[in-house]
CSV table of C-alpha atoms and ligand atoms in Angstrom, one decimal:
chain,number,residue,atom,x,y,z
J,1,MET,CA,-15.1,22.6,-8.0
J,2,ALA,CA,-14.7,21.4,-11.7
J,3,ALA,CA,-15.0,17.2,-11.9
J,4,ASN,CA,-11.5,17.3,-13.3
J,5,LYS,CA,-10.4,14.8,-10.7
J,6,LYS,CA,-9.9,11.5,-12.5
J,7,LEU,CA,-10.3,8.7,-10.9
J,8,LEU,CA,-10.0,5.0,-12.3
J,9,PHE,CA,-11.5,2.1,-10.3
J,10,LEU,CA,-10.1,-1.4,-10.6
J,11,PRO,CA,-12.1,-3.4,-8.1
J,12,GLY,CA,-10.7,-6.8,-9.2
J,13,ASP,CA,-11.4,-10.2,-7.5
J,14,GLY,CA,-13.1,-11.9,-4.8
J,15,ILE,CA,-14.2,-9.0,-1.9
J,16,GLY,CA,-12.2,-6.3,-4.0
J,17,PRO,CA,-16.0,-5.4,-6.0
J,18,GLU,CA,-17.6,-5.0,-2.5
J,19,VAL,CA,-15.0,-3.2,-0.4
J,20,MET,CA,-14.9,-0.6,-3.8
J,21,ARG,CA,-18.7,0.1,-3.4
J,22,GLN,CA,-18.3,1.7,-0.1
J,23,VAL,CA,-15.5,3.9,-1.7
J,24,ARG,CA,-18.2,4.5,-4.2
J,25,ARG,CA,-20.3,5.7,-1.2
J,26,VAL,CA,-18.1,8.2,0.4
J,27,ILE,CA,-17.4,9.7,-3.1
J,28,ASP,CA,-21.3,10.3,-3.4
J,29,TRP,CA,-21.1,11.7,-0.4
J,30,MET,CA,-18.2,13.8,-1.0
J,31,ASP,CA,-19.9,15.1,-4.2
J,32,ARG,CA,-23.0,15.6,-1.7
J,33,LYS,CA,-21.9,17.3,1.2
J,34,ARG,CA,-18.2,18.6,0.5
J,35,LYS,CA,-18.9,20.2,-3.3
J,36,ILE,CA,-16.1,17.6,-4.6
J,37,THR,CA,-16.8,15.9,-7.4
J,38,PHE,CA,-14.4,13.1,-9.1
J,39,ASP,CA,-15.2,11.9,-12.5
J,40,VAL,CA,-14.7,7.9,-12.0
J,41,SER,CA,-14.4,5.3,-14.7
J,42,GLU,CA,-14.2,1.7,-14.1
J,43,GLY,CA,-12.6,-1.3,-15.7
J,44,LEU,CA,-11.3,-4.7,-14.9
J,45,VAL,CA,-7.7,-6.0,-13.4
J,46,GLY,CA,-6.4,-9.6,-12.2
J,47,GLY,CA,-8.9,-12.8,-12.5
J,48,ALA,CA,-11.6,-10.5,-13.6
J,49,ALA,CA,-9.8,-9.4,-16.9
J,50,ILE,CA,-8.5,-12.9,-17.5
J,51,GLU,CA,-12.1,-13.8,-17.8
J,52,ALA,CA,-13.2,-11.3,-19.9
J,53,HIS,CA,-10.1,-10.7,-22.3
J,54,GLY,CA,-7.9,-13.5,-21.8
J,55,VAL,CA,-4.9,-10.9,-19.8
J,56,PRO,CA,-4.7,-9.8,-16.3
J,57,LEU,CA,-4.4,-6.1,-18.1
J,58,SER,CA,-5.5,-5.1,-21.1
J,59,ASP,CA,-3.8,-2.3,-23.0
J,60,ALA,CA,-6.8,-0.2,-22.9
J,61,THR,CA,-7.0,-0.5,-19.1
J,62,LEU,CA,-3.3,0.2,-18.8
J,63,ALA,CA,-4.2,3.4,-21.0
J,64,GLU,CA,-6.6,4.9,-19.5
J,65,ALA,CA,-5.0,4.1,-15.9
J,66,LEU,CA,-2.2,6.0,-17.7
J,67,ALA,CA,-4.2,9.2,-18.2
J,68,VAL,CA,-6.3,9.7,-15.0
J,69,ASP,CA,-4.8,11.5,-11.7
J,70,ALA,CA,-5.2,8.1,-10.0
J,71,VAL,CA,-6.0,4.6,-9.9
J,72,MET,CA,-8.1,2.8,-6.9
J,73,LEU,CA,-7.5,-1.2,-6.8
J,74,GLY,CA,-9.1,-3.2,-4.5
J,75,ALA,CA,-7.5,-6.8,-5.0
J,76,VAL,CA,-6.8,-9.1,-7.5
J,77,GLY,CA,-6.5,-13.1,-7.2
J,78,GLY,CA,-8.3,-16.6,-6.5
J,79,PRO,CA,-7.8,-20.1,-6.8
J,80,LYS,CA,-9.5,-20.1,-10.0
J,81,TRP,CA,-6.5,-17.9,-11.9
J,82,ASP,CA,-3.8,-20.0,-10.2
J,83,ASN,CA,-1.7,-21.1,-12.6
J,84,PRO,CA,1.6,-21.1,-11.6
J,85,SER,CA,3.3,-22.1,-14.8
J,86,ASP,CA,2.9,-18.9,-16.9
J,87,TYR,CA,3.8,-16.1,-14.4
J,88,THR,CA,2.3,-13.7,-17.2
J,89,LYS,CA,-1.2,-14.9,-17.4
J,90,ARG,CA,-1.4,-14.8,-13.3
J,91,PRO,CA,-3.9,-12.0,-12.0
J,92,GLU,CA,-0.9,-10.5,-9.7
J,93,ALA,CA,1.0,-9.7,-13.7
J,94,GLY,CA,-2.1,-6.9,-14.0
J,95,LEU,CA,-0.8,-5.4,-10.5
J,96,LEU,CA,3.0,-5.8,-11.1
J,97,THR,CA,2.4,-4.6,-14.7
J,98,LEU,CA,0.5,-1.4,-13.5
J,99,ARG,CA,3.4,-0.6,-11.2
J,100,LYS,CA,5.7,-1.1,-13.6
J,101,GLU,CA,4.1,0.9,-16.5
J,102,LEU,CA,3.0,3.9,-14.5
J,103,GLY,CA,6.4,3.8,-12.9
J,104,LEU,CA,5.3,3.4,-9.2
J,105,PHE,CA,8.7,3.0,-7.4
J,106,ALA,CA,7.4,4.4,-4.0
J,107,ASN,CA,5.0,2.2,-2.2
J,108,LEU,CA,3.8,3.4,1.4
J,109,ARG,CA,2.8,1.1,3.5
J,110,PRO,CA,1.5,2.6,6.9
J,111,ALA,CA,1.1,0.3,9.8
J,112,VAL,CA,-1.2,1.9,12.1
J,113,VAL,CA,-2.5,0.6,15.5
J,114,PHE,CA,-6.1,2.0,16.0
J,115,ASP,CA,-6.5,2.4,20.2
J,116,ALA,CA,-10.0,0.8,19.6
J,117,LEU,CA,-8.2,-2.7,17.9
J,118,VAL,CA,-5.1,-2.8,20.4
J,119,ASP,CA,-6.4,-6.2,21.4
J,120,ALA,CA,-6.4,-7.7,18.3
J,121,SER,CA,-2.8,-7.9,18.1
J,122,THR,CA,-1.2,-11.0,19.2
J,123,LEU,CA,1.7,-8.6,20.8
J,124,LYS,CA,1.6,-6.9,23.8
J,125,ALA,CA,-0.6,-4.2,24.3
J,126,ASP,CA,2.5,-2.4,25.7
J,127,VAL,CA,4.5,-3.2,22.8
J,128,ILE,CA,2.0,-1.9,19.9
J,129,ARG,CA,-0.6,0.9,21.5
J,130,GLY,CA,0.2,3.9,19.8
J,131,LEU,CA,2.0,2.2,17.1
J,132,ASP,CA,2.8,4.3,14.0
J,133,ILE,CA,5.2,3.4,11.0
J,134,LEU,CA,5.6,3.9,7.5
J,135,ILE,CA,7.4,1.4,5.3
J,136,VAL,CA,8.6,2.8,2.1
J,137,ARG,CA,9.0,-0.5,0.2
J,138,GLU,CA,10.9,0.2,-3.3
J,139,LEU,CA,8.2,-1.1,-6.0
J,140,THR,CA,9.5,-1.4,-9.3
J,141,GLY,CA,13.0,-3.1,-9.1
J,142,GLY,CA,15.0,-5.3,-7.9
J,143,VAL,CA,14.2,-9.0,-7.8
J,144,TYR,CA,10.7,-8.8,-9.1
J,145,PHE,CA,11.9,-7.1,-12.5
J,146,GLY,CA,15.7,-8.0,-12.4
J,147,GLU,CA,17.0,-9.8,-15.8
J,148,PRO,CA,18.1,-12.6,-15.9
J,149,ARG,CA,15.3,-15.0,-14.7
J,150,GLY,CA,13.5,-17.9,-15.5
J,151,ILE,CA,14.1,-21.5,-15.7
J,152,THR,CA,16.0,-23.2,-17.7
J,153,ASP,CA,17.0,-26.9,-18.2
J,154,ILE,CA,20.7,-27.9,-17.6
J,155,GLY,CA,20.9,-30.9,-18.7
J,156,ASN,CA,21.0,-34.7,-16.8
J,157,GLY,CA,17.5,-33.4,-15.3
J,158,GLU,CA,18.3,-30.8,-13.8
J,159,ARG,CA,17.1,-27.4,-13.8
J,160,ARG,CA,17.5,-23.8,-12.7
J,161,GLY,CA,16.0,-21.1,-11.4
J,162,VAL,CA,17.0,-17.7,-11.6
J,163,ASN,CA,15.8,-14.4,-10.6
J,164,THR,CA,17.9,-11.2,-10.1
J,165,GLN,CA,18.6,-9.0,-7.6
J,166,VAL,CA,19.7,-5.5,-9.2
J,167,TYR,CA,19.8,-1.9,-8.4
J,168,THR,CA,21.2,1.3,-9.5
J,169,THR,CA,21.9,4.6,-7.8
J,170,SER,CA,19.2,6.5,-9.3
J,171,GLU,CA,16.5,3.5,-8.3
J,172,ILE,CA,17.4,3.9,-5.0
J,173,ARG,CA,18.3,7.9,-4.7
J,174,ARG,CA,14.8,8.4,-5.5
J,175,VAL,CA,12.9,6.0,-3.4
J,176,ALA,CA,14.9,7.3,-0.3
J,177,ARG,CA,14.1,10.8,-1.2
J,178,VAL,CA,10.8,10.1,-0.8
J,179,ALA,CA,11.5,8.3,2.7
J,180,PHE,CA,13.5,11.0,3.9
J,181,GLU,CA,10.9,13.4,2.6
J,182,LEU,CA,8.1,11.6,4.3
J,183,ALA,CA,10.1,11.2,7.7
J,184,ARG,CA,10.4,15.1,7.7
J,185,LYS,CA,6.9,15.6,7.9
J,186,ARG,CA,6.4,12.8,10.6
J,187,GLY,CA,9.0,12.0,13.2
J,188,ASN,CA,12.1,13.0,11.6
J,189,LYS,CA,14.0,9.5,11.5
J,190,LEU,CA,14.2,7.0,8.8
J,191,CYS,CA,16.1,3.1,9.1
J,192,SER,CA,17.4,2.0,5.7
J,193,MET,CA,17.1,-1.8,6.0
J,194,GLU,CA,19.2,-4.1,3.5
J,195,LYS,CA,21.5,-7.3,3.4
J,196,ALA,CA,25.0,-4.8,3.0
J,197,ASN,CA,26.6,-8.1,4.5
J,198,VAL,CA,26.2,-10.3,1.9
J,199,MET,CA,24.7,-8.7,-1.3
J,200,GLU,CA,26.6,-5.9,-3.6
J,201,SER,CA,22.9,-4.4,-4.1
J,202,GLY,CA,22.6,-4.0,-0.8
J,203,LEU,CA,25.9,-2.5,0.0
J,204,LEU,CA,25.3,0.2,-2.9
J,205,TRP,CA,22.0,0.5,-1.6
J,206,ARG,CA,23.7,1.4,1.9
J,207,GLN,CA,26.4,3.8,0.6
J,208,GLU,CA,23.5,5.6,-1.4
J,209,VAL,CA,21.3,6.3,0.9
J,210,THR,CA,24.2,7.6,3.3
J,211,LYS,CA,25.2,9.7,0.5
J,212,LEU,CA,22.1,11.2,-0.1
J,213,HIS,CA,21.4,11.8,3.5
J,214,GLY,CA,24.9,14.0,3.6
J,215,GLU,CA,23.8,16.0,0.6
J,216,GLU,CA,20.1,16.5,1.2
J,217,PHE,CA,18.9,15.1,4.3
J,218,GLN,CA,21.4,15.8,7.4
J,219,ASP,CA,18.3,16.9,9.6
J,220,VAL,CA,16.7,13.5,9.4
J,221,GLU,CA,17.9,11.2,11.7
J,222,LEU,CA,18.9,8.3,9.9
J,223,SER,CA,19.8,4.7,10.9
J,224,HIS,CA,20.5,1.7,9.0
J,225,MET,CA,19.8,-2.1,9.8
J,226,TYR,CA,20.1,-5.4,8.1
J,227,ALA,CA,17.0,-6.6,7.0
J,228,ASP,CA,16.8,-9.7,9.4
J,229,ASN,CA,17.7,-8.1,12.4
J,230,GLY,CA,15.2,-5.6,11.2
J,231,ALA,CA,12.7,-8.3,10.9
J,232,MET,CA,13.2,-9.1,14.3
J,233,GLN,CA,13.1,-5.0,16.1
J,234,LEU,CA,10.3,-5.0,14.4
J,235,LEU,CA,8.8,-7.7,16.8
J,236,LYS,CA,11.1,-6.6,19.7
J,237,ASN,CA,10.7,-3.1,19.8
J,238,PRO,CA,8.7,-1.5,16.7
J,239,LYS,CA,7.9,1.9,18.2
J,240,GLN,CA,11.7,2.4,18.0
J,241,PHE,CA,10.8,3.0,14.3
J,242,ASP,CA,9.3,6.4,12.6
J,243,VAL,CA,10.0,5.8,8.9
J,244,ILE,CA,11.8,2.6,7.1
J,245,VAL,CA,13.1,2.4,3.9
J,246,THR,CA,13.9,-1.1,1.7
J,247,ASP,CA,13.9,-2.6,-1.1
J,248,ASN,CA,11.3,-4.5,-3.5
J,249,LEU,CA,11.3,-8.2,-1.8
J,250,PHE,CA,12.4,-6.9,1.8
J,251,GLY,CA,9.5,-4.4,1.9
J,252,ASP,CA,7.6,-7.1,0.8
J,253,ILE,CA,8.1,-9.1,3.5
J,254,LEU,CA,8.7,-6.5,6.6
J,255,SER,CA,5.4,-5.0,5.3
J,256,ASP,CA,3.4,-8.4,5.5
J,257,GLU,CA,4.9,-8.4,9.4
J,258,ALA,CA,4.2,-5.0,10.5
J,259,ALA,CA,0.7,-5.2,9.1
J,260,MET,CA,0.0,-8.6,11.6
J,261,MET,CA,1.7,-7.1,14.0
J,262,THR,CA,-1.5,-4.3,13.7
J,263,GLY,CA,-3.7,-7.8,14.1
J,264,SER,CA,-6.0,-6.1,11.8
J,265,LEU,CA,-4.8,-6.5,8.0
J,266,GLY,CA,-8.2,-5.2,7.2
J,267,MET,CA,-7.4,-2.1,8.3
J,268,LEU,CA,-4.4,-1.2,6.4
J,269,PRO,CA,-4.0,0.9,3.4
J,270,SER,CA,-1.3,1.7,0.9
J,271,ALA,CA,-0.1,4.4,-1.7
J,272,SER,CA,2.4,3.6,-5.0
J,273,LEU,CA,3.6,6.9,-6.0
J,274,GLY,CA,5.5,7.5,-8.9
J,275,ALA,CA,8.0,10.1,-9.9
J,276,PRO,CA,6.4,13.9,-9.9
J,277,ASP,CA,5.8,15.6,-13.1
J,278,ALA,CA,6.5,19.1,-14.1
J,279,ASN,CA,3.4,20.4,-12.4
J,280,GLY,CA,4.3,18.3,-9.3
J,281,HIS,CA,2.2,15.7,-9.9
J,282,ARG,CA,3.0,11.9,-9.2
J,283,LYS,CA,1.1,9.0,-10.9
J,284,ALA,CA,-0.3,7.1,-8.1
J,285,LEU,CA,-2.3,3.9,-7.1
J,286,TYR,CA,-3.8,3.0,-4.3
J,287,GLU,CA,-4.8,-0.5,-2.6
J,288,PRO,CA,-5.7,-2.3,0.4
J,289,VAL,CA,-2.8,-4.0,1.8
J,290,HIS,CA,-5.1,-7.4,2.0
J,291,GLY,CA,-5.8,-9.1,-0.5
J,292,SER,CA,-8.8,-10.6,-2.3
J,293,ALA,CA,-10.1,-13.3,0.3
J,294,PRO,CA,-12.1,-15.6,-2.0
J,295,ASP,CA,-13.0,-17.9,1.1
J,296,ILE,CA,-15.4,-14.4,2.4
J,297,ALA,CA,-15.9,-13.1,-1.2
J,298,GLY,CA,-19.6,-11.8,-2.3
J,299,ARG,CA,-21.2,-12.5,1.4
J,300,ASP,CA,-21.1,-8.8,3.0
J,301,LEU,CA,-18.6,-9.7,5.3
J,302,ALA,CA,-15.1,-8.0,4.3
J,303,ASN,CA,-13.8,-5.0,6.4
J,304,PRO,CA,-14.2,-2.2,3.8
J,305,CYS,CA,-11.8,0.1,6.2
J,306,ALA,CA,-8.1,-0.5,4.3
J,307,THR,CA,-10.0,0.7,1.2
J,308,LEU,CA,-11.5,3.5,2.5
J,309,LEU,CA,-8.1,4.6,3.9
J,310,SER,CA,-6.4,4.0,0.9
J,311,PHE,CA,-8.8,6.6,-0.3
J,312,ALA,CA,-7.8,8.7,2.2
J,313,MET,CA,-4.3,8.7,1.1
J,314,CYS,CA,-5.5,9.4,-2.5
J,315,LEU,CA,-7.3,12.5,-1.2
J,316,ARG,CA,-4.3,13.3,0.5
J,317,TYR,CA,-1.2,12.7,-1.6
J,318,SER,CA,-3.0,13.2,-5.2
J,319,PHE,CA,-5.8,15.6,-4.5
J,320,ASN,CA,-4.0,17.5,-1.5
J,321,LEU,CA,-7.3,17.0,0.4
J,322,ASP,CA,-5.7,16.7,3.9
J,323,GLU,CA,-8.8,17.8,5.3
J,324,ASP,CA,-11.2,15.1,3.5
J,325,ALA,CA,-8.9,12.4,4.5
J,326,LYS,CA,-8.9,13.2,8.0
J,327,LEU,CA,-12.5,13.1,7.9
J,328,ILE,CA,-12.6,9.9,6.4
J,329,GLU,CA,-9.6,9.3,8.9
J,330,ARG,CA,-11.2,10.0,11.9
J,331,SER,CA,-14.8,8.6,10.9
J,332,ILE,CA,-13.3,5.1,10.9
J,333,GLN,CA,-11.4,5.7,14.2
J,334,ASN,CA,-14.8,7.0,15.8
J,335,VAL,CA,-16.7,3.9,14.2
J,336,LEU,CA,-14.4,1.6,16.0
J,337,GLY,CA,-14.2,3.5,19.2
J,338,GLY,CA,-18.4,3.1,19.4
J,339,GLY,CA,-18.1,-0.9,19.2
J,340,MET,CA,-18.4,-1.5,15.4
J,341,ARG,CA,-16.6,-4.5,13.8
J,342,THR,CA,-16.7,-6.6,11.0
J,343,ALA,CA,-15.8,-10.2,11.4
J,344,ASP,CA,-12.1,-10.0,11.2
J,345,ILE,CA,-11.7,-7.5,13.7
J,346,MET,CA,-14.3,-8.8,15.9
J,347,ALA,CA,-14.2,-9.2,19.8
J,348,PRO,CA,-16.0,-9.9,22.7
J,349,GLY,CA,-18.5,-7.7,23.8
J,350,MET,CA,-18.5,-5.4,20.7
J,351,ALA,CA,-21.2,-5.3,17.2
J,352,ARG,CA,-20.6,-7.2,14.7
J,353,CYS,CA,-21.1,-5.9,11.4
J,354,SER,CA,-21.5,-6.3,7.7
J,355,THR,CA,-19.2,-4.6,4.8
J,356,THR,CA,-22.5,-2.3,4.0
J,357,VAL,CA,-23.5,-1.3,7.7
J,358,MET,CA,-19.8,-0.7,8.5
J,359,GLY,CA,-20.1,1.4,5.3
J,360,ASP,CA,-23.6,2.8,6.5
J,361,SER,CA,-21.9,4.0,10.0
J,362,ILE,CA,-18.6,5.5,8.3
J,363,LEU,CA,-21.1,7.8,6.3
J,364,ARG,CA,-23.2,8.6,9.4
J,365,GLU,CA,-20.1,9.2,11.4
J,366,LEU,CA,-18.7,11.5,8.2
J,367,ASP,CA,-22.2,13.4,8.0
J,368,LYS,CA,-21.9,13.9,11.9
J,369,LEU,CA,-18.1,15.0,11.9
J,370,ALA,CA,-18.8,17.6,8.3
J,371,SER,CA,-21.7,19.6,9.5
I,401,LIG,C1,2.3,-7.3,-2.3
I,401,LIG,C2,1.6,-8.5,-3.0
I,401,LIG,C3,1.9,-8.5,-4.0
I,401,LIG,C4,3.8,-8.5,-3.8
I,401,LIG,C5,1.5,-9.6,-5.0
I,401,LIG,C6,0.4,-9.7,-4.8
I,401,LIG,C7,2.3,-10.0,-6.2
I,401,LIG,O1,2.0,-9.8,-1.9
I,401,LIG,O2,1.6,-6.3,-3.0
I,401,LIG,O3,2.6,-7.2,-1.3
I,401,LIG,O4,4.8,-9.5,-4.0
I,401,LIG,O5,4.5,-7.2,-4.5
I,402,LIG,MG1,3.0,-9.2,-0.5
């Protein structure tokens, strides 16, 4: 196959570069063993970009992100660049700009409990064994981007901080459509979460999801939940859910909750997708759910699995390489099944290993599975 699969690597900050290095190794492996070749370029984002260019995402890097088939991102942020007074100069702004400019409105965050890691959760094993849910978070609207926003002086030593929660019908419908379509390929169940009891934007959300369901997705089982109840139900009985669709802010919070229920943030991937173009191709960015973990950065301790699983999502959603995605996922399962553990998921009786050794083991397992 021709090397027309264009990937932009944005390793970012903290542990980003070291976990992304393991993806490089899998890409080399695919080239050698599967004859699937990617054209990989690399750029800077977050604190790394602030150091080099004074901004968390340069125009040139953004232009490149717009031109490739998919972006793979490591992590952004670190104490060095925590400059709370100007949000546009924070490392996170690089990520938010990418999401907005690429139009990545649908953020897929699976929360899957691996059999080998059932005991890593703080929840009882029975509650989470076999858990496999998918949170679809709206990513380019809502209170993250709504106007007006800002802090203003209102006299007499008083200040006022404002952010705006706002959604239009088309913003709600396009993310709900992605969630319904994904539900169809899974357990065929969708739960939509908002706060229709207190927010007009939530009421509109509920109405539009219901309407779309009636128009196009009557075969999918739809339910609605207030997001606070959703947070509770996730802890009480997470297996009642299949796919959850929710707005940007609730999705941020609920996906952290769902991630931690699995007990292994270092295992969770994500995909952020845009609207399909005329050829059905979507702009896309893939990144682990975990952050830059500055405390362990550069020490070969980080868990590369979330990033490798994000690359598996990239193969599946951007390149239709489902078989290769499954190879990576199975390799990781088998390596965990064999007892290998990075520090974050270490348990008594298991074999503690470094980032690199985890990568070595996964490559060996890939060799076995693919032969
Ligand atoms: C996430 C993160 C981001 C968000 C930050 C880093 C801007 O928490 O991807 O969940 O709030 O969306
Ligand atoms: Mg978050």
